Short mmCIF file of C-alpha atoms and ligand atoms in Angstrom, two decimals:
data_model
loop_
_atom_site.label_atom_id
_atom_site.label_comp_id
_atom_site.label_asym_id
_atom_site.label_seq_id
_atom_site.Cartn_x
_atom_site.Cartn_y
_atom_site.Cartn_z
CA UNK A 270 32.36 -47.42 2.09
CA UNK A 271 34.48 -49.10 4.94
CA UNK A 272 34.22 -47.26 8.32
CA UNK A 273 35.91 -47.66 11.52
CA UNK A 274 35.00 -46.84 15.13
CA UNK A 275 36.82 -46.22 17.80
CA UNK A 276 35.85 -45.54 21.74
CA UNK A 277 38.89 -43.05 23.19
CA UNK A 278 39.38 -41.47 27.11
CA UNK A 279 37.29 -42.79 29.75
CA UNK A 280 34.34 -44.83 29.37
CA UNK A 281 30.83 -43.98 29.49
CA UNK A 282 28.15 -45.89 29.47
CA UNK A 283 25.65 -45.52 26.05
CA UNK A 284 29.24 -46.26 24.41
CA UNK A 285 27.70 -50.09 23.29
CA UNK A 286 24.50 -48.49 21.94
CA UNK A 287 26.20 -46.32 20.26
CA UNK A 288 28.61 -49.53 18.75
CA UNK A 289 25.30 -51.37 18.49
CA UNK A 290 23.57 -48.66 16.12
CA UNK A 291 26.95 -47.71 14.18
CA UNK A 292 27.07 -51.43 13.11
CA UNK A 293 23.33 -52.12 12.40
CA UNK A 294 22.97 -48.69 10.47
CA UNK A 295 26.33 -49.15 8.71
CA UNK A 296 24.68 -51.62 7.37
CA UNK A 297 21.80 -50.55 6.45
CA UNK A 298 23.26 -47.82 4.99
CA UNK A 299 25.52 -50.35 2.57
CA UNK A 300 28.80 -49.12 4.80
CA UNK A 301 30.89 -51.42 5.76
CA UNK A 302 31.69 -50.88 9.69
CA UNK A 303 35.40 -51.79 11.45
CA UNK A 304 35.92 -51.81 15.20
CA UNK A 305 39.00 -50.40 15.86
CA UNK A 306 39.48 -52.35 19.60
CA UNK A 307 41.47 -50.04 22.37
CA UNK A 308 41.24 -46.85 21.25
CA UNK A 309 43.60 -44.55 19.60
CA UNK A 310 46.34 -47.30 21.08
CA UNK A 311 44.72 -49.97 19.16
CA UNK A 312 45.02 -47.64 16.06
CA UNK A 313 48.66 -47.03 16.62
CA UNK A 314 48.67 -51.27 17.14
CA UNK A 315 46.43 -51.83 14.33
CA UNK A 316 43.67 -53.49 16.14
CA UNK A 317 41.62 -53.20 13.40
CA UNK A 318 38.35 -55.88 12.65
CA UNK A 319 35.59 -56.00 10.35
CA UNK A 320 32.47 -55.81 12.48
CA UNK A 321 29.41 -57.71 12.06
CA UNK A 322 25.88 -57.89 13.51
CA UNK A 323 26.71 -60.98 15.84
CA UNK A 324 29.34 -58.47 17.51
CA UNK A 325 27.06 -56.70 18.82
CA UNK A 326 24.08 -59.18 20.17
CA UNK A 327 23.38 -58.22 23.82
CA UNK A 328 25.41 -55.55 24.70
CA UNK A 329 22.41 -52.53 24.26
CA UNK A 330 22.34 -53.14 27.69
CA UNK A 331 25.89 -53.25 29.29
CA UNK A 332 27.52 -50.10 30.16
CA UNK A 333 31.79 -49.96 29.25
CA UNK A 334 33.19 -50.18 25.22
CA UNK A 335 33.12 -53.94 23.92
CA UNK A 336 35.71 -52.60 21.61
CA UNK A 337 37.41 -50.89 25.15
CA UNK A 338 39.09 -47.61 25.16
CA UNK A 339 42.48 -45.94 25.81
CA UNK A 340 44.92 -43.14 26.94
CA UNK A 341 47.46 -42.77 24.66
CA UNK A 342 50.75 -40.75 24.93
CA UNK A 343 52.06 -42.19 21.85
CA UNK A 344 49.12 -40.48 20.23
CA UNK A 345 51.34 -37.00 20.33
CA UNK A 346 54.02 -38.60 18.25
CA UNK A 347 53.64 -38.07 14.67
CA UNK A 348 55.47 -41.29 14.22
CA UNK A 349 52.71 -43.33 15.50
CA UNK A 350 50.32 -41.37 14.00
CA UNK A 351 51.67 -42.04 10.62
CA UNK A 352 51.39 -45.81 11.90
CA UNK A 353 48.01 -45.40 12.70
CA UNK A 354 47.69 -44.14 9.13
CA UNK A 355 49.11 -47.13 7.53
CA UNK A 356 47.20 -48.95 9.57
CA UNK A 357 44.04 -47.70 7.94
CA UNK A 358 45.05 -47.75 4.72
CA UNK A 359 46.07 -51.56 4.38
CA UNK A 360 42.55 -52.51 5.21
CA UNK A 361 41.62 -49.72 3.18
CA UNK A 362 39.21 -47.74 5.58
CA UNK A 363 37.92 -44.04 4.19
CA UNK A 364 36.85 -42.73 7.45
CA UNK A 365 36.43 -42.85 11.47
CA UNK A 366 33.81 -41.84 13.68
CA UNK A 367 35.17 -41.69 17.47
CA UNK A 368 33.43 -41.48 21.08
CA UNK A 369 34.93 -39.93 23.27
CA UNK A 370 35.80 -36.15 24.87
CA UNK A 371 37.39 -33.32 23.18
CA UNK A 372 40.55 -34.29 23.36
CA UNK A 373 39.58 -38.10 21.03
CA UNK A 374 38.27 -34.60 18.72
CA UNK A 375 41.75 -32.97 18.75
CA UNK A 376 43.19 -36.42 18.29
CA UNK A 377 41.62 -37.20 15.08
CA UNK A 378 41.46 -33.29 13.93
CA UNK A 379 45.58 -33.27 13.69
CA UNK A 380 45.49 -36.39 12.10
CA UNK A 381 42.78 -35.34 9.61
CA UNK A 382 45.37 -32.60 8.86
CA UNK A 383 48.08 -34.66 8.23
CA UNK A 384 46.94 -37.77 6.65
CA UNK A 385 43.18 -36.74 5.24
CA UNK A 386 41.34 -39.59 6.99
CA UNK A 387 37.65 -38.22 7.51
CA UNK A 388 36.23 -38.66 10.83
CA UNK A 389 33.05 -37.71 12.75
CA UNK A 390 33.11 -37.24 16.75
CA UNK A 391 30.17 -38.28 19.07
CA UNK A 392 30.34 -37.00 22.36
CA UNK A 393 30.56 -39.66 25.39
CA UNK A 394 32.09 -38.63 28.63
CA UNK A 395 30.45 -38.51 31.91
CA UNK A 396 32.23 -35.01 32.90
CA UNK A 397 29.78 -33.16 30.11
CA UNK A 398 32.22 -31.19 29.35
CA UNK A 399 32.25 -30.22 25.86
CA UNK A 400 31.52 -26.30 24.90
CA UNK A 401 28.43 -25.63 22.68
CA UNK A 402 26.82 -29.26 23.49
CA UNK A 403 24.54 -30.02 26.44
CA UNK A 404 24.75 -33.82 26.18
CA UNK A 405 27.68 -36.25 25.94
CA UNK A 406 27.20 -40.33 25.93
CA UNK A 407 26.65 -41.46 29.68
CA UNK A 408 26.21 -38.22 31.28
CA UNK A 409 21.84 -39.75 32.40
CA UNK A 410 22.97 -42.71 33.59
CA UNK A 411 25.94 -41.52 35.37
CA UNK A 412 23.23 -39.22 37.25
CA UNK A 413 21.26 -42.06 38.04
CA UNK A 414 23.73 -44.53 39.29
CA UNK A 415 24.99 -40.79 41.75
CA UNK A 416 21.15 -40.74 42.85
CA UNK A 417 20.89 -44.46 44.01
CA UNK A 418 23.86 -43.70 45.82
CA UNK A 419 22.64 -40.83 48.14
CA UNK A 420 19.26 -42.30 48.43
CA UNK A 421 21.86 -45.12 50.08
CA UNK A 422 23.82 -42.51 51.35
CA UNK A 423 20.69 -41.15 53.26
CA UNK A 424 19.42 -43.59 54.71
CA UNK A 425 22.22 -44.02 57.16
CA UNK A 426 23.20 -40.66 57.57
CA UNK A 427 19.42 -39.86 58.56
CA UNK A 428 20.14 -42.73 61.10
CA UNK A 429 23.38 -41.73 62.56
CA UNK A 430 23.20 -37.68 62.37
CA UNK A 431 25.95 -37.16 60.59
CA UNK A 432 27.16 -35.08 57.69
CA UNK A 433 28.42 -37.37 54.42
CA UNK A 434 30.49 -35.42 51.87
CA UNK A 435 30.32 -36.82 48.48
CA UNK A 436 32.39 -36.65 46.08
CA UNK A 437 31.41 -36.56 42.52
CA UNK A 438 33.83 -37.02 38.98
CA UNK A 439 34.05 -34.57 36.63
CA UNK A 440 37.65 -33.91 36.35
CA UNK A 441 37.53 -29.31 36.16
CA UNK A 442 33.70 -29.85 35.34
CA UNK A 443 30.87 -29.38 37.66
CA UNK A 444 27.85 -31.17 35.92
CA UNK A 445 27.81 -34.46 37.63
CA UNK A 446 27.62 -32.22 41.25
CA UNK A 447 25.48 -29.70 40.12
CA UNK A 448 22.45 -31.53 38.45
CA UNK A 449 22.73 -34.09 41.25
CA UNK A 450 22.70 -31.70 44.58
CA UNK A 451 19.69 -29.98 42.86
CA UNK A 452 17.77 -33.45 42.07
CA UNK A 453 18.77 -34.91 45.18
CA UNK A 454 17.98 -32.45 47.72
CA UNK A 455 21.35 -31.60 49.17
CA UNK A 456 22.50 -29.46 51.41
CA UNK A 457 25.75 -28.31 50.28
CA UNK A 458 27.02 -27.91 46.52
CA UNK A 459 30.63 -27.62 45.84
CA UNK A 460 31.81 -26.97 42.07
CA UNK A 461 34.82 -25.32 40.66
CA UNK A 462 33.78 -22.94 38.69
CA UNK A 463 31.45 -21.03 41.24
CA UNK A 464 32.78 -19.76 44.39
CA UNK A 465 31.15 -20.65 47.74
CA UNK A 466 30.83 -18.75 51.00
CA UNK A 467 31.02 -21.26 53.89
CA UNK A 468 30.35 -18.59 56.49
CA UNK A 469 26.77 -17.91 55.21
CA UNK A 470 26.28 -22.13 55.06
CA UNK A 471 27.51 -22.05 58.70
CA UNK A 472 24.81 -19.41 59.89
CA UNK A 473 22.02 -21.01 57.35
CA UNK A 474 22.91 -24.61 58.78
CA UNK A 475 23.11 -23.62 62.62
CA UNK A 476 19.37 -22.63 62.63
CA UNK A 477 18.02 -25.22 60.74
CA UNK A 478 19.87 -27.95 63.34
CA UNK A 479 17.83 -25.99 65.83
CA UNK A 480 15.05 -26.47 63.71
CA UNK A 481 15.44 -30.11 64.00
CA UNK A 482 17.89 -31.12 61.05
CA UNK A 483 19.96 -33.92 62.03
CA UNK A 484 21.85 -34.87 58.81
CA UNK A 485 23.56 -32.92 55.61
CA UNK A 486 24.48 -33.84 52.79
CA UNK A 487 27.34 -32.09 50.96
CA UNK A 488 28.04 -32.69 46.95
CA UNK A 489 32.21 -31.72 46.34
CA UNK A 490 33.21 -31.84 42.65
CA UNK A 491 36.31 -33.66 42.40
CA UNK A 492 37.29 -30.51 40.91
CA UNK A 493 37.48 -28.52 44.05
CA UNK A 494 39.46 -30.49 45.36
CA UNK A 495 38.39 -29.61 49.06
CA UNK A 496 36.76 -33.15 49.91
CA UNK A 497 38.68 -33.80 53.09
CA UNK A 498 38.99 -30.12 53.84
CA UNK A 499 34.68 -29.70 54.21
CA UNK A 500 34.38 -33.06 56.35
CA UNK A 501 36.79 -31.35 58.72
CA UNK A 502 34.83 -28.08 58.61
CA UNK A 503 31.03 -29.84 59.58
CA UNK A 504 32.81 -31.56 62.09
CA UNK A 505 34.46 -28.48 63.30
CA UNK A 506 31.98 -25.45 62.76
CA UNK A 507 28.92 -27.63 62.54
CA UNK A 508 29.95 -30.03 65.37
CA UNK A 509 28.58 -32.83 63.86
CA UNK A 510 30.18 -36.01 62.76
CA UNK A 511 31.50 -36.62 58.84
CA UNK A 512 32.43 -39.37 56.91
CA UNK A 513 33.72 -38.87 53.13
CA UNK A 514 31.72 -41.19 50.28
CA UNK A 515 34.27 -41.02 46.82
CA UNK A 516 31.70 -42.45 44.38
CA UNK A 517 34.62 -42.71 42.02
CA UNK A 518 34.40 -45.00 38.97
CA UNK A 519 31.15 -46.67 40.21
CA UNK A 520 29.99 -43.53 38.09
CA UNK A 521 31.06 -44.56 35.00
CA UNK A 522 29.37 -47.78 34.60
CA UNK A 523 26.01 -49.84 35.11
CA UNK A 524 23.35 -50.36 32.59
CA UNK A 525 22.67 -47.22 30.41
CA UNK A 526 19.46 -45.27 30.94
CA UNK A 527 16.66 -44.99 28.69
CA UNK A 528 17.36 -41.83 27.81
CA UNK A 529 21.27 -42.41 27.35
CA UNK A 530 20.05 -45.57 24.81
CA UNK A 531 18.16 -43.40 22.80
CA UNK A 532 20.28 -40.55 22.78
CA UNK A 533 23.30 -42.85 21.69
CA UNK A 534 21.48 -43.64 18.66
CA UNK A 535 20.13 -40.42 17.61
CA UNK A 536 23.85 -39.07 17.82
CA UNK A 537 25.02 -42.28 15.57
CA UNK A 538 22.63 -41.90 13.68
CA UNK A 539 23.70 -38.86 12.32
CA UNK A 540 26.88 -39.12 12.54
CA UNK A 541 26.44 -41.67 9.68
CA UNK A 542 24.14 -39.72 7.70
CA UNK A 543 26.77 -37.37 6.84
CA UNK A 544 30.02 -39.38 7.24
CA UNK A 545 30.39 -39.39 3.60
CA UNK A 546 29.51 -35.86 2.79
CA UNK A 547 29.64 -33.64 5.62
CA UNK A 548 32.64 -35.00 7.08
CA UNK A 549 34.90 -33.64 9.92
CA UNK A 550 32.21 -32.52 12.05
CA UNK A 551 31.24 -33.08 16.00
CA UNK A 552 27.11 -33.74 16.67
CA UNK A 553 26.25 -32.43 19.33
CA UNK A 554 22.85 -31.85 21.68
CA UNK A 555 21.01 -28.19 22.22
CA UNK A 556 17.89 -27.34 22.99
CA UNK A 557 16.40 -30.45 22.07
CA UNK A 558 18.21 -30.86 18.84
CA UNK A 559 21.17 -33.09 17.23
CA UNK A 560 23.48 -30.75 15.30
CA UNK A 561 26.59 -30.70 13.23
CA UNK A 562 29.21 -28.54 14.17
CA UNK A 563 32.86 -27.57 13.31
CA UNK A 564 35.27 -28.73 15.97
CA UNK A 565 37.44 -25.53 15.73
CA UNK A 566 33.88 -23.88 16.95
CA UNK A 567 33.97 -26.38 20.00
CA UNK A 568 37.67 -25.72 20.63
CA UNK A 569 37.34 -22.09 20.70
CA UNK A 570 34.74 -21.64 22.97
CA UNK A 571 34.46 -23.24 26.71
CA UNK A 572 31.53 -25.18 27.72
CA UNK A 573 29.11 -23.36 30.29
CA UNK A 574 26.85 -25.03 32.84
CA UNK A 575 23.03 -24.64 32.43
CA UNK A 576 22.22 -21.26 33.94
CA UNK A 577 18.49 -22.17 35.38
CA UNK A 578 20.61 -24.82 37.64
CA UNK A 579 22.91 -22.55 38.67
CA UNK A 580 21.06 -20.02 40.11
CA UNK A 581 18.78 -22.86 41.96
CA UNK A 582 22.01 -23.99 43.40
CA UNK A 583 23.42 -20.61 44.66
CA UNK A 584 22.20 -20.86 48.09
CA UNK A 585 23.88 -24.31 48.30
CA UNK A 586 27.04 -22.81 48.11
CA UNK A 587 26.79 -20.08 50.38
CA UNK A 588 25.64 -17.42 47.42
CA UNK A 589 22.75 -15.46 46.73
CA UNK A 590 19.78 -17.09 44.47
N1 ADP B 1111 45.47 -31.90 21.96
C1 ADP B 1111 46.11 -33.03 21.28
N2 ADP B 1111 46.45 -33.38 19.85
C2 ADP B 1111 46.14 -34.71 19.67
N3 ADP B 1111 45.65 -35.91 20.70
C3 ADP B 1111 45.51 -35.36 21.51
C4 ADP B 1111 44.94 -34.11 21.81
N4 ADP B 1111 44.59 -34.15 23.37
C5 ADP B 1111 44.22 -35.24 23.47
N5 ADP B 1111 44.41 -36.22 22.62
C6 ADP B 1111 44.77 -37.70 22.56
O1 ADP B 1111 43.69 -38.01 22.73
C7 ADP B 1111 43.23 -39.36 24.33
C8 ADP B 1111 41.73 -38.82 24.66
O2 ADP B 1111 41.94 -37.93 25.32
P1 ADP B 1111 41.44 -37.55 26.83
O3 ADP B 1111 41.81 -35.86 26.87
O4 ADP B 1111 42.62 -38.40 27.75
O5 ADP B 1111 39.96 -38.13 26.60
P2 ADP B 1111 38.46 -37.02 26.32
O6 ADP B 1111 38.48 -37.87 24.52
O7 ADP B 1111 37.85 -37.96 26.84
O8 ADP B 1111 39.04 -35.83 26.48
C9 ADP B 1111 44.54 -38.95 24.50
O9 ADP B 1111 45.20 -39.69 25.46
C10 ADP B 1111 45.08 -38.49 23.64
O10 ADP B 1111 46.71 -39.44 23.22
O1 FBP B 1112 39.79 -43.39 34.64
P1 FBP B 1112 40.75 -42.61 35.28
O2 FBP B 1112 42.16 -42.51 34.37
O3 FBP B 1112 41.48 -42.84 36.47
O4 FBP B 1112 40.19 -41.14 34.84
C1 FBP B 1112 39.70 -40.72 36.00
C2 FBP B 1112 38.88 -39.57 34.71
O5 FBP B 1112 38.36 -39.76 33.74
C3 FBP B 1112 36.68 -39.16 34.33
O6 FBP B 1112 35.56 -40.42 34.70
C4 FBP B 1112 36.30 -39.27 32.43
O7 FBP B 1112 37.08 -38.30 31.90
P2 FBP B 1112 37.29 -38.17 30.32
O8 FBP B 1112 35.70 -38.44 29.56
O9 FBP B 1112 37.39 -36.83 30.53
O10 FBP B 1112 38.41 -39.29 29.90
C5 FBP B 1112 36.50 -38.06 34.85
O11 FBP B 1112 35.23 -37.78 35.18
C6 FBP B 1112 38.20 -38.81 36.14
O12 FBP B 1112 38.46 -37.56 36.48
#
């Protein structure tokens, strides 16, 4: 069986670990592995090549994706999807594995309905915004990048008696902000999924200042779109000089953590164990187990943030815990 892999949407650390496992485990199972370079764009343009052991030498510790990624406008046009199909037929590819977010899964679902190329999807996005799935490749590494940045910001924030507003990525999802705020002892956490009460936070902060607090760390998810406003609020209402740090794309990079590597290997193992006889599924991670789910189930559900974490973080939003 000839199986091709592509990475699609935002890259995330750990994709390379999964790619290495893909090549090595494919050969172990007597499949022939292929790479599709540049995501869906490369599939349209026929950038497909047989993969060898030497292609994955030394990549386990590298962030990003050696086969690169893309977002593709052309994919929405059937004419280009047909081109993609013809490219796969030319090389007699039987099935696809895709690493990406739900956009990428939808992309292959449409493709399957039209051309019957079976696929398995593996969640890979720092946003961690896939329904019925608690973990996506890239998340643990992104959280560690954020942790390290916050540790450094704390040094300067405490030395200068300032408030720092730290913006995390995640599109409309506040997962990275929520977990980072709890695990790094932030004073404020704003995420798009939750309301917040600045008056109550003000009351609390002013009391804390009286008791000796001399700096603040506020984690604001990009989806809230209030980073600048919160900086000004600290200056106006709390009387603290403030600075903004937008963490940006550094959250997508870095050497994959140990948890990342282990999970990436397990995601890929389950994908290859099922690609032949149980395809058109997404591998998900729930309650410490890897489970295959139908895409429809995922598309028709909404992702949810961990309830315990939300309870713990409520006071950081000015809400009752
Ligand atoms: N509903 C859809 N139907 C077909 N293709 C889609 C759909 N949504 C997204 N795609 C394709 O998948 C690509 C990756 O999706 P995107 O949402 O950017 O990233 P992610 O996979 O991380 O969610 C898009 O650039 C587009 O080409
Ligand atoms: O790399 P770009 O195009 O600037 O996109 C930034 C976006 O990509 C992400 O880093 C990852 O998003 P996806 O995994 O859904 O592609 C988001 O957190 C962020 O909003």
